[in-house]
């Protein structure tokens, strides 16, 4: 396991990854990155005394790796939820993140994103255990503002689509989720008629 | 240090194994009770809904009249229109309820236990009433966790928190005032909108529906089942695992002027992931109360036939 990768993943989790580190991760062997990523998450949950996922099927390989490895000091004292909590909210809908899907003339940030969601990780990824989480998770975290370097734009069209589909989804969820009133409140908070 | 952590993690999982048989069954029963209790009774109150630092409050009324549901939600801190819904019959069983019934029939050892770990927490007080607390933890990366406080008397949820996998609260819903029983307001009732009905599909019907669709996701997380809706006007598939739900939509992409990009939005616990289908003018959007990872994987698996 390369030290660079480890440090970059750690920085990404802290929301402190530099452009360079992001590039390094996106270019690195995705298997190595994902194993590191999920292992750090497991470590953090444990260190923060969160017994939440004790029932999860953490693969034997990860456990073995955990046992043989010295503790990672960097960033452990930080509250890693902080960068997650910092995401900005527009009037009624939260952050919009656009990932470019390649093609020329795209902005650099989009190309960066594209190399993370490109052919090697797009399509179906069958996850059997958290240890198998792919770089898809890296993208996932960007939407909650963890890596603000991805271009965040207020796209009116996308926002409208979101509100329209959210309404249709919520109407369905209201009669299916077993938490009817909660879904109605979600609907109402979007100004649905 | 790490050794201790490991030992702790392992012993916690052993503890939860030991606890599973005794308490989990009870927890599942509370959840199953909740899934229909909130529809069967009349009650009203003031509820708050919080996303990050935004807080909204509503006057909420749920009334059962002649075996039919009526719901009204009026904002207390804005001029926005309220929401009025007229449900169908109280005795019809909704998809999530159906899954939960199967679960409790199996004494908490049914399929849903593969995907969620349930436990009862410390009792407490919400809106001046005694509550039992219920923790719903996902066992994989494809679901969110929930913390629910249920009224001891009625099993109606008085507070729910939806959290992401790191434990961060994405949204909080809570009654400030709650009372059983609700008065009729004819003026509001007149504007009520009928809601659509959904039901779980048996395997053959599911295959038939999917056969009629021009597209379908090639992958959904284990444990999610197709729920069908009488919802003409919208081409969508909705899936539920008994606790959470997501819907898959297909729309035309809006012409070549629109750049081919995937986008994602979030509001509270609800995320969406829109993905342009390669070599087509179609965009698929997955939206629901699931982690973005789930929405993204499902969206990217959608395949158009021929």
JSON list of N, CA and C in Angstrom, two decimals, chain A residues 46-47 53-54 56 66 80 84 87 89 91 94 96-99 124-127 143 161-162 164 166 168-169 171-172 175-176 178 180-181 184-186 189-190 193, chain B residues 1-2 5 13 34 38 43 49 52 56 58 60 71 81 85 94 96 139 165-166 171 193 195 219 231 234 238 247 249 251 262-264 266-267 270 272 289 292:
[
{"chain": "A", "resi": 46, "resn": "UNK", "atom": "N", "xyz": [-14.75, 3.29, 14.22]},
{"chain": "A", "resi": 46, "resn": "UNK", "atom": "CA", "xyz": [-14.34, 2.64, 15.46]},
{"chain": "A", "resi": 46, "resn": "UNK", "atom": "C", "xyz": [-13.74, 3.65, 16.43]},
{"chain": "A", "resi": 47, "resn": "UNK", "atom": "N", "xyz": [-12.88, 4.51, 15.90]},
{"chain": "A", "resi": 47, "resn": "UNK", "atom": "CA", "xyz": [-12.21, 5.48, 16.77]},
{"chain": "A", "resi": 47, "resn": "UNK", "atom": "C", "xyz": [-13.19, 6.48, 17.36]},
{"chain": "A", "resi": 53, "resn": "UNK", "atom": "N", "xyz": [-22.10, 0.30, 12.63]},
{"chain": "A", "resi": 53, "resn": "UNK", "atom": "CA", "xyz": [-22.07, -0.68, 11.58]},
{"chain": "A", "resi": 53, "resn": "UNK", "atom": "C", "xyz": [-21.43, -1.98, 12.04]},
{"chain": "A", "resi": 54, "resn": "UNK", "atom": "N", "xyz": [-21.61, -2.24, 13.34]},
{"chain": "A", "resi": 54, "resn": "UNK", "atom": "CA", "xyz": [-21.01, -3.44, 13.88]},
{"chain": "A", "resi": 54, "resn": "UNK", "atom": "C", "xyz": [-21.58, -4.67, 13.20]},
{"chain": "A", "resi": 56, "resn": "UNK", "atom": "N", "xyz": [-22.17, -4.91, 10.10]},
{"chain": "A", "resi": 56, "resn": "UNK", "atom": "CA", "xyz": [-21.79, -4.97, 8.70]},
{"chain": "A", "resi": 56, "resn": "UNK", "atom": "C", "xyz": [-20.79, -6.08, 8.45]},
{"chain": "A", "resi": 66, "resn": "UNK", "atom": "N", "xyz": [-6.23, -4.45, 9.07]},
{"chain": "A", "resi": 66, "resn": "UNK", "atom": "CA", "xyz": [-6.37, -3.58, 10.24]},
{"chain": "A", "resi": 66, "resn": "UNK", "atom": "C", "xyz": [-5.49, -4.06, 11.37]},
{"chain": "A", "resi": 80, "resn": "UNK", "atom": "N", "xyz": [-14.27, 14.47, 11.58]},
{"chain": "A", "resi": 80, "resn": "UNK", "atom": "CA", "xyz": [-14.34, 14.37, 10.11]},
{"chain": "A", "resi": 80, "resn": "UNK", "atom": "C", "xyz": [-15.72, 14.65, 9.57]},
{"chain": "A", "resi": 84, "resn": "UNK", "atom": "N", "xyz": [-18.45, 17.61, 5.99]},
{"chain": "A", "resi": 84, "resn": "UNK", "atom": "CA", "xyz": [-19.73, 17.15, 5.47]},
{"chain": "A", "resi": 84, "resn": "UNK", "atom": "C", "xyz": [-20.83, 18.13, 5.84]},
{"chain": "A", "resi": 87, "resn": "UNK", "atom": "N", "xyz": [-21.88, 21.86, 3.82]},
{"chain": "A", "resi": 87, "resn": "UNK", "atom": "CA", "xyz": [-22.34, 22.15, 2.47]},
{"chain": "A", "resi": 87, "resn": "UNK", "atom": "C", "xyz": [-23.46, 23.18, 2.41]},
{"chain": "A", "resi": 89, "resn": "UNK", "atom": "N", "xyz": [-26.64, 25.38, 1.06]},
{"chain": "A", "resi": 89, "resn": "UNK", "atom": "CA", "xyz": [-27.96, 25.06, 0.57]},
{"chain": "A", "resi": 89, "resn": "UNK", "atom": "C", "xyz": [-28.52, 26.26, -0.20]},
{"chain": "A", "resi": 91, "resn": "UNK", "atom": "N", "xyz": [-31.87, 28.10, -2.15]},
{"chain": "A", "resi": 91, "resn": "UNK", "atom": "CA", "xyz": [-33.16, 28.45, -1.56]},
{"chain": "A", "resi": 91, "resn": "UNK", "atom": "C", "xyz": [-33.91, 27.25, -1.03]},
{"chain": "A", "resi": 94, "resn": "UNK", "atom": "N", "xyz": [-30.56, 21.69, -2.28]},
{"chain": "A", "resi": 94, "resn": "UNK", "atom": "CA", "xyz": [-29.16, 21.74, -1.89]},
{"chain": "A", "resi": 94, "resn": "UNK", "atom": "C", "xyz": [-28.23, 21.78, -3.09]},
{"chain": "A", "resi": 96, "resn": "UNK", "atom": "N", "xyz": [-25.77, 21.37, -6.11]},
{"chain": "A", "resi": 96, "resn": "UNK", "atom": "CA", "xyz": [-25.83, 20.61, -7.35]},
{"chain": "A", "resi": 96, "resn": "UNK", "atom": "C", "xyz": [-24.40, 20.39, -7.80]},
{"chain": "A", "resi": 97, "resn": "UNK", "atom": "N", "xyz": [-24.09, 19.17, -8.11]},
{"chain": "A", "resi": 97, "resn": "UNK", "atom": "CA", "xyz": [-22.76, 18.88, -8.60]},
{"chain": "A", "resi": 97, "resn": "UNK", "atom": "C", "xyz": [-22.88, 18.28, -9.99]},
{"chain": "A", "resi": 98, "resn": "UNK", "atom": "N", "xyz": [-22.11, 18.80, -10.90]},
{"chain": "A", "resi": 98, "resn": "UNK", "atom": "CA", "xyz": [-22.15, 18.27, -12.25]},
{"chain": "A", "resi": 98, "resn": "UNK", "atom": "C", "xyz": [-20.85, 17.54, -12.55]},
{"chain": "A", "resi": 99, "resn": "UNK", "atom": "N", "xyz": [-20.99, 16.29, -12.95]},
{"chain": "A", "resi": 99, "resn": "UNK", "atom": "CA", "xyz": [-19.82, 15.53, -13.36]},
{"chain": "A", "resi": 99, "resn": "UNK", "atom": "C", "xyz": [-19.81, 15.47, -14.88]},
{"chain": "A", "resi": 124, "resn": "UNK", "atom": "N", "xyz": [-22.36, -1.12, -14.09]},
{"chain": "A", "resi": 124, "resn": "UNK", "atom": "CA", "xyz": [-22.78, -1.77, -12.87]},
{"chain": "A", "resi": 124, "resn": "UNK", "atom": "C", "xyz": [-21.60, -2.17, -12.01]},
{"chain": "A", "resi": 125, "resn": "UNK", "atom": "N", "xyz": [-21.71, -1.84, -10.78]},
{"chain": "A", "resi": 125, "resn": "UNK", "atom": "CA", "xyz": [-20.68, -2.25, -9.85]},
{"chain": "A", "resi": 125, "resn": "UNK", "atom": "C", "xyz": [-21.38, -3.05, -8.78]},
{"chain": "A", "resi": 126, "resn": "UNK", "atom": "N", "xyz": [-21.04, -4.28, -8.69]},
{"chain": "A", "resi": 126, "resn": "UNK", "atom": "CA", "xyz": [-21.73, -5.14, -7.74]},
{"chain": "A", "resi": 126, "resn": "UNK", "atom": "C", "xyz": [-20.95, -5.13, -6.43]},
{"chain": "A", "resi": 127, "resn": "UNK", "atom": "N", "xyz": [-21.51, -4.49, -5.46]},
{"chain": "A", "resi": 127, "resn": "UNK", "atom": "CA", "xyz": [-20.82, -4.41, -4.19]},
{"chain": "A", "resi": 127, "resn": "UNK", "atom": "C", "xyz": [-21.35, -5.48, -3.26]},
{"chain": "A", "resi": 143, "resn": "UNK", "atom": "N", "xyz": [-20.79, 15.33, -3.70]},
{"chain": "A", "resi": 143, "resn": "UNK", "atom": "CA", "xyz": [-22.10, 15.96, -3.73]},
{"chain": "A", "resi": 143, "resn": "UNK", "atom": "C", "xyz": [-22.46, 16.52, -2.37]},
{"chain": "A", "resi": 161, "resn": "UNK", "atom": "N", "xyz": [-35.90, 20.07, -12.71]},
{"chain": "A", "resi": 161, "resn": "UNK", "atom": "CA", "xyz": [-36.13, 18.63, -12.88]},
{"chain": "A", "resi": 161, "resn": "UNK", "atom": "C", "xyz": [-36.18, 17.96, -11.51]},
{"chain": "A", "resi": 162, "resn": "UNK", "atom": "N", "xyz": [-35.24, 18.33, -10.66]},
{"chain": "A", "resi": 162, "resn": "UNK", "atom": "CA", "xyz": [-35.19, 17.74, -9.32]},
{"chain": "A", "resi": 162, "resn": "UNK", "atom": "C", "xyz": [-36.50, 17.97, -8.58]},
{"chain": "A", "resi": 164, "resn": "UNK", "atom": "N", "xyz": [-39.47, 18.67, -9.73]},
{"chain": "A", "resi": 164, "resn": "UNK", "atom": "CA", "xyz": [-40.59, 18.00, -10.37]},
{"chain": "A", "resi": 164, "resn": "UNK", "atom": "C", "xyz": [-40.58, 16.50, -10.03]},
{"chain": "A", "resi": 166, "resn": "UNK", "atom": "N", "xyz": [-38.92, 15.06, -7.61]},
{"chain": "A", "resi": 166, "resn": "UNK", "atom": "CA", "xyz": [-39.03, 14.87, -6.16]},
{"chain": "A", "resi": 166, "resn": "UNK", "atom": "C", "xyz": [-40.51, 14.80, -5.77]},
{"chain": "A", "resi": 168, "resn": "UNK", "atom": "N", "xyz": [-43.06, 13.85, -7.66]},
{"chain": "A", "resi": 168, "resn": "UNK", "atom": "CA", "xyz": [-43.64, 12.56, -8.10]},
{"chain": "A", "resi": 168, "resn": "UNK", "atom": "C", "xyz": [-43.17, 11.42, -7.19]},
{"chain": "A", "resi": 169, "resn": "UNK", "atom": "N", "xyz": [-41.88, 11.46, -6.88]},
{"chain": "A", "resi": 169, "resn": "UNK", "atom": "CA", "xyz": [-41.34, 10.41, -6.01]},
{"chain": "A", "resi": 169, "resn": "UNK", "atom": "C", "xyz": [-42.01, 10.44, -4.64]},
{"chain": "A", "resi": 171, "resn": "UNK", "atom": "N", "xyz": [-44.92, 11.62, -3.74]},
{"chain": "A", "resi": 171, "resn": "UNK", "atom": "CA", "xyz": [-46.31, 11.18, -3.77]},
{"chain": "A", "resi": 171, "resn": "UNK", "atom": "C", "xyz": [-46.36, 9.66, -3.68]},
{"chain": "A", "resi": 172, "resn": "UNK", "atom": "N", "xyz": [-45.43, 9.03, -4.37]},
{"chain": "A", "resi": 172, "resn": "UNK", "atom": "CA", "xyz": [-45.37, 7.57, -4.33]},
{"chain": "A", "resi": 172, "resn": "UNK", "atom": "C", "xyz": [-44.90, 7.09, -2.97]},
{"chain": "A", "resi": 175, "resn": "UNK", "atom": "N", "xyz": [-47.34, 6.84, 0.12]},
{"chain": "A", "resi": 175, "resn": "UNK", "atom": "CA", "xyz": [-48.23, 5.70, 0.32]},
{"chain": "A", "resi": 175, "resn": "UNK", "atom": "C", "xyz": [-47.45, 4.38, 0.36]},
{"chain": "A", "resi": 176, "resn": "UNK", "atom": "N", "xyz": [-46.15, 4.49, 0.52]},
{"chain": "A", "resi": 176, "resn": "UNK", "atom": "CA", "xyz": [-45.39, 3.25, 0.50]},
{"chain": "A", "resi": 176, "resn": "UNK", "atom": "C", "xyz": [-44.35, 3.13, 1.59]},
{"chain": "A", "resi": 178, "resn": "UNK", "atom": "N", "xyz": [-44.28, 3.83, 4.75]},
{"chain": "A", "resi": 178, "resn": "UNK", "atom": "CA", "xyz": [-44.62, 3.55, 6.15]},
{"chain": "A", "resi": 178, "resn": "UNK", "atom": "C", "xyz": [-44.35, 4.74, 7.05]},
{"chain": "A", "resi": 180, "resn": "UNK", "atom": "N", "xyz": [-45.71, 7.99, 6.14]},
{"chain": "A", "resi": 180, "resn": "UNK", "atom": "CA", "xyz": [-46.47, 8.90, 5.29]},
{"chain": "A", "resi": 180, "resn": "UNK", "atom": "C", "xyz": [-46.27, 10.37, 5.58]},
{"chain": "A", "resi": 181, "resn": "UNK", "atom": "N", "xyz": [-46.43, 10.77, 6.84]},
{"chain": "A", "resi": 181, "resn": "UNK", "atom": "CA", "xyz": [-46.42, 12.20, 7.12]},
{"chain": "A", "resi": 181, "resn": "UNK", "atom": "C", "xyz": [-45.05, 12.82, 6.88]},
{"chain": "A", "resi": 184, "resn": "UNK", "atom": "N", "xyz": [-44.87, 13.73, 3.34]},
{"chain": "A", "resi": 184, "resn": "UNK", "atom": "CA", "xyz": [-45.69, 14.91, 3.05]},
{"chain": "A", "resi": 184, "resn": "UNK", "atom": "C", "xyz": [-44.95, 16.19, 3.45]},
{"chain": "A", "resi": 185, "resn": "UNK", "atom": "N", "xyz": [-44.26, 16.12, 4.57]},
{"chain": "A", "resi": 185, "resn": "UNK", "atom": "CA", "xyz": [-43.53, 17.30, 5.01]},
{"chain": "A", "resi": 185, "resn": "UNK", "atom": "C", "xyz": [-42.42, 17.62, 4.01]},
{"chain": "A", "resi": 186, "resn": "UNK", "atom": "N", "xyz": [-41.77, 16.58, 3.49]},
{"chain": "A", "resi": 186, "resn": "UNK", "atom": "CA", "xyz": [-40.73, 16.79, 2.47]},
{"chain": "A", "resi": 186, "resn": "UNK", "atom": "C", "xyz": [-41.34, 17.48, 1.26]},
{"chain": "A", "resi": 189, "resn": "UNK", "atom": "N", "xyz": [-42.27, 21.13, 1.96]},
{"chain": "A", "resi": 189, "resn": "UNK", "atom": "CA", "xyz": [-41.12, 22.01, 2.10]},
{"chain": "A", "resi": 189, "resn": "UNK", "atom": "C", "xyz": [-40.56, 22.41, 0.74]},
{"chain": "A", "resi": 190, "resn": "UNK", "atom": "N", "xyz": [-41.06, 21.76, -0.31]},
{"chain": "A", "resi": 190, "resn": "UNK", "atom": "CA", "xyz": [-40.62, 22.15, -1.66]},
{"chain": "A", "resi": 190, "resn": "UNK", "atom": "C", "xyz": [-41.67, 22.98, -2.35]},
{"chain": "A", "resi": 193, "resn": "UNK", "atom": "N", "xyz": [-47.92, 22.07, -4.51]},
{"chain": "A", "resi": 193, "resn": "UNK", "atom": "CA", "xyz": [-49.32, 22.49, -4.33]},
{"chain": "A", "resi": 193, "resn": "UNK", "atom": "C", "xyz": [-50.14, 21.36, -3.72]},
{"chain": "B", "resi": 1, "resn": "UNK", "atom": "N", "xyz": [-3.16, 0.12, 20.33]},
{"chain": "B", "resi": 1, "resn": "UNK", "atom": "CA", "xyz": [-4.29, 1.03, 20.14]},
{"chain": "B", "resi": 1, "resn": "UNK", "atom": "C", "xyz": [-5.28, 0.44, 19.14]},
{"chain": "B", "resi": 2, "resn": "UNK", "atom": "N", "xyz": [-4.74, 0.14, 17.98]},
{"chain": "B", "resi": 2, "resn": "UNK", "atom": "CA", "xyz": [-5.63, -0.38, 16.95]},
{"chain": "B", "resi": 2, "resn": "UNK", "atom": "C", "xyz": [-6.16, -1.75, 17.33]},
{"chain": "B", "resi": 5, "resn": "UNK", "atom": "N", "xyz": [-9.09, -1.27, 19.34]},
{"chain": "B", "resi": 5, "resn": "UNK", "atom": "CA", "xyz": [-10.22, -0.87, 18.51]},
{"chain": "B", "resi": 5, "resn": "UNK", "atom": "C", "xyz": [-10.84, -2.10, 17.85]},
{"chain": "B", "resi": 13, "resn": "UNK", "atom": "N", "xyz": [-19.84, -6.45, 17.73]},
{"chain": "B", "resi": 13, "resn": "UNK", "atom": "CA", "xyz": [-20.64, -7.22, 16.79]},
{"chain": "B", "resi": 13, "resn": "UNK", "atom": "C", "xyz": [-21.14, -8.51, 17.43]},
{"chain": "B", "resi": 34, "resn": "UNK", "atom": "N", "xyz": [-45.97, 0.94, 13.65]},
{"chain": "B", "resi": 34, "resn": "UNK", "atom": "CA", "xyz": [-45.87, 2.31, 13.18]},
{"chain": "B", "resi": 34, "resn": "UNK", "atom": "C", "xyz": [-46.36, 2.44, 11.74]},
{"chain": "B", "resi": 38, "resn": "UNK", "atom": "N", "xyz": [-49.99, 5.18, 11.97]},
{"chain": "B", "resi": 38, "resn": "UNK", "atom": "CA", "xyz": [-50.09, 6.59, 11.62]},
{"chain": "B", "resi": 38, "resn": "UNK", "atom": "C", "xyz": [-51.17, 6.85, 10.58]},
{"chain": "B", "resi": 43, "resn": "UNK", "atom": "N", "xyz": [-55.39, 12.38, 14.43]},
{"chain": "B", "resi": 43, "resn": "UNK", "atom": "CA", "xyz": [-54.53, 13.13, 15.35]},
{"chain": "B", "resi": 43, "resn": "UNK", "atom": "C", "xyz": [-54.12, 14.43, 14.69]},
{"chain": "B", "resi": 49, "resn": "UNK", "atom": "N", "xyz": [-39.70, 20.58, 10.67]},
{"chain": "B", "resi": 49, "resn": "UNK", "atom": "CA", "xyz": [-38.90, 19.83, 9.71]},
{"chain": "B", "resi": 49, "resn": "UNK", "atom": "C", "xyz": [-37.60, 20.60, 9.51]},
{"chain": "B", "resi": 52, "resn": "UNK", "atom": "N", "xyz": [-30.31, 20.79, 7.82]},
{"chain": "B", "resi": 52, "resn": "UNK", "atom": "CA", "xyz": [-29.18, 21.62, 8.20]},
{"chain": "B", "resi": 52, "resn": "UNK", "atom": "C", "xyz": [-29.64, 22.73, 9.14]},
{"chain": "B", "resi": 56, "resn": "UNK", "atom": "N", "xyz": [-38.53, 24.53, 9.43]},
{"chain": "B", "resi": 56, "resn": "UNK", "atom": "CA", "xyz": [-39.88, 24.95, 9.02]},
{"chain": "B", "resi": 56, "resn": "UNK", "atom": "C", "xyz": [-40.89, 24.29, 9.94]},
{"chain": "B", "resi": 58, "resn": "UNK", "atom": "N", "xyz": [-45.16, 23.36, 10.65]},
{"chain": "B", "resi": 58, "resn": "UNK", "atom": "CA", "xyz": [-46.46, 23.12, 10.01]},
{"chain": "B", "resi": 58, "resn": "UNK", "atom": "C", "xyz": [-47.50, 22.72, 11.04]},
{"chain": "B", "resi": 60, "resn": "UNK", "atom": "N", "xyz": [-50.28, 20.15, 11.41]},
{"chain": "B", "resi": 60, "resn": "UNK", "atom": "CA", "xyz": [-50.54, 18.88, 10.75]},
{"chain": "B", "resi": 60, "resn": "UNK", "atom": "C", "xyz": [-51.83, 18.25, 11.27]},
{"chain": "B", "resi": 71, "resn": "UNK", "atom": "N", "xyz": [-55.42, 14.12, 5.02]},
{"chain": "B", "resi": 71, "resn": "UNK", "atom": "CA", "xyz": [-54.25, 14.75, 5.63]},
{"chain": "B", "resi": 71, "resn": "UNK", "atom": "C", "xyz": [-54.11, 16.19, 5.20]},
{"chain": "B", "resi": 81, "resn": "UNK", "atom": "N", "xyz": [-48.50, 27.71, -0.01]},
{"chain": "B", "resi": 81, "resn": "UNK", "atom": "CA", "xyz": [-49.71, 26.90, 0.05]},
{"chain": "B", "resi": 81, "resn": "UNK", "atom": "C", "xyz": [-49.45, 25.66, 0.90]},
{"chain": "B", "resi": 85, "resn": "UNK", "atom": "N", "xyz": [-54.28, 16.22, 1.27]},
{"chain": "B", "resi": 85, "resn": "UNK", "atom": "CA", "xyz": [-54.36, 14.95, 0.56]},
{"chain": "B", "resi": 85, "resn": "UNK", "atom": "C", "xyz": [-55.51, 14.12, 1.09]},
{"chain": "B", "resi": 94, "resn": "UNK", "atom": "N", "xyz": [-50.19, -1.02, 2.25]},
{"chain": "B", "resi": 94, "resn": "UNK", "atom": "CA", "xyz": [-49.17, -0.41, 1.39]},
{"chain": "B", "resi": 94, "resn": "UNK", "atom": "C", "xyz": [-47.92, -1.29, 1.29]},
{"chain": "B", "resi": 96, "resn": "UNK", "atom": "N", "xyz": [-44.66, -1.01, 1.87]},
{"chain": "B", "resi": 96, "resn": "UNK", "atom": "CA", "xyz": [-43.72, -1.12, 2.99]},
{"chain": "B", "resi": 96, "resn": "UNK", "atom": "C", "xyz": [-44.35, -1.92, 4.13]},
{"chain": "B", "resi": 139, "resn": "UNK", "atom": "N", "xyz": [-27.12, -2.55, 7.05]},
{"chain": "B", "resi": 139, "resn": "UNK", "atom": "CA", "xyz": [-26.01, -3.49, 7.12]},
{"chain": "B", "resi": 139, "resn": "UNK", "atom": "C", "xyz": [-25.10, -3.39, 5.90]},
{"chain": "B", "resi": 165, "resn": "UNK", "atom": "N", "xyz": [-24.33, 7.53, 6.26]},
{"chain": "B", "resi": 165, "resn": "UNK", "atom": "CA", "xyz": [-23.54, 6.42, 6.79]},
{"chain": "B", "resi": 165, "resn": "UNK", "atom": "C", "xyz": [-22.50, 6.86, 7.81]},
{"chain": "B", "resi": 166, "resn": "UNK", "atom": "N", "xyz": [-22.20, 8.16, 7.82]},
{"chain": "B", "resi": 166, "resn": "UNK", "atom": "CA", "xyz": [-21.22, 8.63, 8.81]},
{"chain": "B", "resi": 166, "resn": "UNK", "atom": "C", "xyz": [-21.92, 9.04, 10.10]},
{"chain": "B", "resi": 171, "resn": "UNK", "atom": "N", "xyz": [-31.86, 15.03, 7.92]},
{"chain": "B", "resi": 171, "resn": "UNK", "atom": "CA", "xyz": [-33.10, 15.77, 8.15]},
{"chain": "B", "resi": 171, "resn": "UNK", "atom": "C", "xyz": [-33.74, 15.27, 9.44]},
{"chain": "B", "resi": 193, "resn": "UNK", "atom": "N", "xyz": [-56.68, 16.53, -2.53]},
{"chain": "B", "resi": 193, "resn": "UNK", "atom": "CA", "xyz": [-56.34, 15.85, -3.77]},
{"chain": "B", "resi": 193, "resn": "UNK", "atom": "C", "xyz": [-56.23, 14.36, -3.50]},
{"chain": "B", "resi": 195, "resn": "UNK", "atom": "N", "xyz": [-54.82, 10.71, -3.69]},
{"chain": "B", "resi": 195, "resn": "UNK", "atom": "CA", "xyz": [-53.49, 10.19, -3.92]},
{"chain": "B", "resi": 195, "resn": "UNK", "atom": "C", "xyz": [-53.56, 8.81, -4.56]},
{"chain": "B", "resi": 219, "resn": "UNK", "atom": "N", "xyz": [-29.47, -3.16, -12.39]},
{"chain": "B", "resi": 219, "resn": "UNK", "atom": "CA", "xyz": [-29.02, -3.45, -11.03]},
{"chain": "B", "resi": 219, "resn": "UNK", "atom": "C", "xyz": [-29.79, -2.63, -10.03]},
{"chain": "B", "resi": 231, "resn": "UNK", "atom": "N", "xyz": [-50.31, 5.48, -11.68]},
{"chain": "B", "resi": 231, "resn": "UNK", "atom": "CA", "xyz": [-49.80, 6.83, -11.86]},
{"chain": "B", "resi": 231, "resn": "UNK", "atom": "C", "xyz": [-49.61, 7.06, -13.36]},
{"chain": "B", "resi": 234, "resn": "UNK", "atom": "N", "xyz": [-46.79, 9.38, -15.78]},
{"chain": "B", "resi": 234, "resn": "UNK", "atom": "CA", "xyz": [-45.36, 9.39, -15.46]},
{"chain": "B", "resi": 234, "resn": "UNK", "atom": "C", "xyz": [-44.76, 8.01, -15.70]},
{"chain": "B", "resi": 238, "resn": "UNK", "atom": "N", "xyz": [-40.74, 2.49, -9.12]},
{"chain": "B", "resi": 238, "resn": "UNK", "atom": "CA", "xyz": [-40.39, 2.77, -7.74]},
{"chain": "B", "resi": 238, "resn": "UNK", "atom": "C", "xyz": [-40.07, 1.47, -7.01]},
{"chain": "B", "resi": 247, "resn": "UNK", "atom": "N", "xyz": [-37.13, 6.06, -6.71]},
{"chain": "B", "resi": 247, "resn": "UNK", "atom": "CA", "xyz": [-37.85, 5.97, -7.97]},
{"chain": "B", "resi": 247, "resn": "UNK", "atom": "C", "xyz": [-36.88, 6.22, -9.11]},
{"chain": "B", "resi": 249, "resn": "UNK", "atom": "N", "xyz": [-36.69, 7.45, -13.04]},
{"chain": "B", "resi": 249, "resn": "UNK", "atom": "CA", "xyz": [-37.44, 8.14, -14.09]},
{"chain": "B", "resi": 249, "resn": "UNK", "atom": "C", "xyz": [-36.63, 8.15, -15.38]},
{"chain": "B", "resi": 251, "resn": "UNK", "atom": "N", "xyz": [-36.46, 10.43, -19.02]},
{"chain": "B", "resi": 251, "resn": "UNK", "atom": "CA", "xyz": [-36.97, 11.58, -19.74]},
{"chain": "B", "resi": 251, "resn": "UNK", "atom": "C", "xyz": [-36.08, 11.84, -20.95]},
{"chain": "B", "resi": 262, "resn": "UNK", "atom": "N", "xyz": [-23.57, 14.22, -16.03]},
{"chain": "B", "resi": 262, "resn": "UNK", "atom": "CA", "xyz": [-24.34, 13.64, -14.95]},
{"chain": "B", "resi": 262, "resn": "UNK", "atom": "C", "xyz": [-24.42, 14.69, -13.86]},
{"chain": "B", "resi": 263, "resn": "UNK", "atom": "N", "xyz": [-25.55, 14.76, -13.18]},
{"chain": "B", "resi": 263, "resn": "UNK", "atom": "CA", "xyz": [-25.65, 15.73, -12.11]},
{"chain": "B", "resi": 263, "resn": "UNK", "atom": "C", "xyz": [-26.35, 15.11, -10.92]},
{"chain": "B", "resi": 264, "resn": "UNK", "atom": "N", "xyz": [-26.14, 15.74, -9.80]},
{"chain": "B", "resi": 264, "resn": "UNK", "atom": "CA", "xyz": [-26.68, 15.18, -8.58]},
{"chain": "B", "resi": 264, "resn": "UNK", "atom": "C", "xyz": [-27.18, 16.31, -7.71]},
{"chain": "B", "resi": 266, "resn": "UNK", "atom": "N", "xyz": [-29.27, 17.27, -3.79]},
{"chain": "B", "resi": 266, "resn": "UNK", "atom": "CA", "xyz": [-29.64, 16.74, -2.48]},
{"chain": "B", "resi": 266, "resn": "UNK", "atom": "C", "xyz": [-30.54, 17.73, -1.77]},
{"chain": "B", "resi": 267, "resn": "UNK", "atom": "N", "xyz": [-31.53, 17.22, -1.09]},
{"chain": "B", "resi": 267, "resn": "UNK", "atom": "CA", "xyz": [-32.34, 18.04, -0.21]},
{"chain": "B", "resi": 267, "resn": "UNK", "atom": "C", "xyz": [-32.70, 17.16, 0.98]},
{"chain": "B", "resi": 270, "resn": "UNK", "atom": "N", "xyz": [-33.16, 13.26, 0.75]},
{"chain": "B", "resi": 270, "resn": "UNK", "atom": "CA", "xyz": [-33.45, 12.87, -0.63]},
{"chain": "B", "resi": 270, "resn": "UNK", "atom": "C", "xyz": [-32.33, 13.28, -1.57]},
{"chain": "B", "resi": 272, "resn": "UNK", "atom": "N", "xyz": [-30.78, 12.94, -5.72]},
{"chain": "B", "resi": 272, "resn": "UNK", "atom": "CA", "xyz": [-31.08, 12.52, -7.07]},
{"chain": "B", "resi": 272, "resn": "UNK", "atom": "C", "xyz": [-29.77, 12.39, -7.82]},
{"chain": "B", "resi": 289, "resn": "UNK", "atom": "N", "xyz": [-34.66, 8.37, -0.92]},
{"chain": "B", "resi": 289, "resn": "UNK", "atom": "CA", "xyz": [-34.02, 8.53, 0.38]},
{"chain": "B", "resi": 289, "resn": "UNK", "atom": "C", "xyz": [-33.00, 7.42, 0.55]},
{"chain": "B", "resi": 292, "resn": "UNK", "atom": "N", "xyz": [-26.14, 8.60, -2.00]},
{"chain": "B", "resi": 292, "resn": "UNK", "atom": "CA", "xyz": [-25.89, 8.95, -3.40]},
{"chain": "B", "resi": 292, "resn": "UNK", "atom": "C", "xyz": [-25.28, 7.78, -4.15]}
]
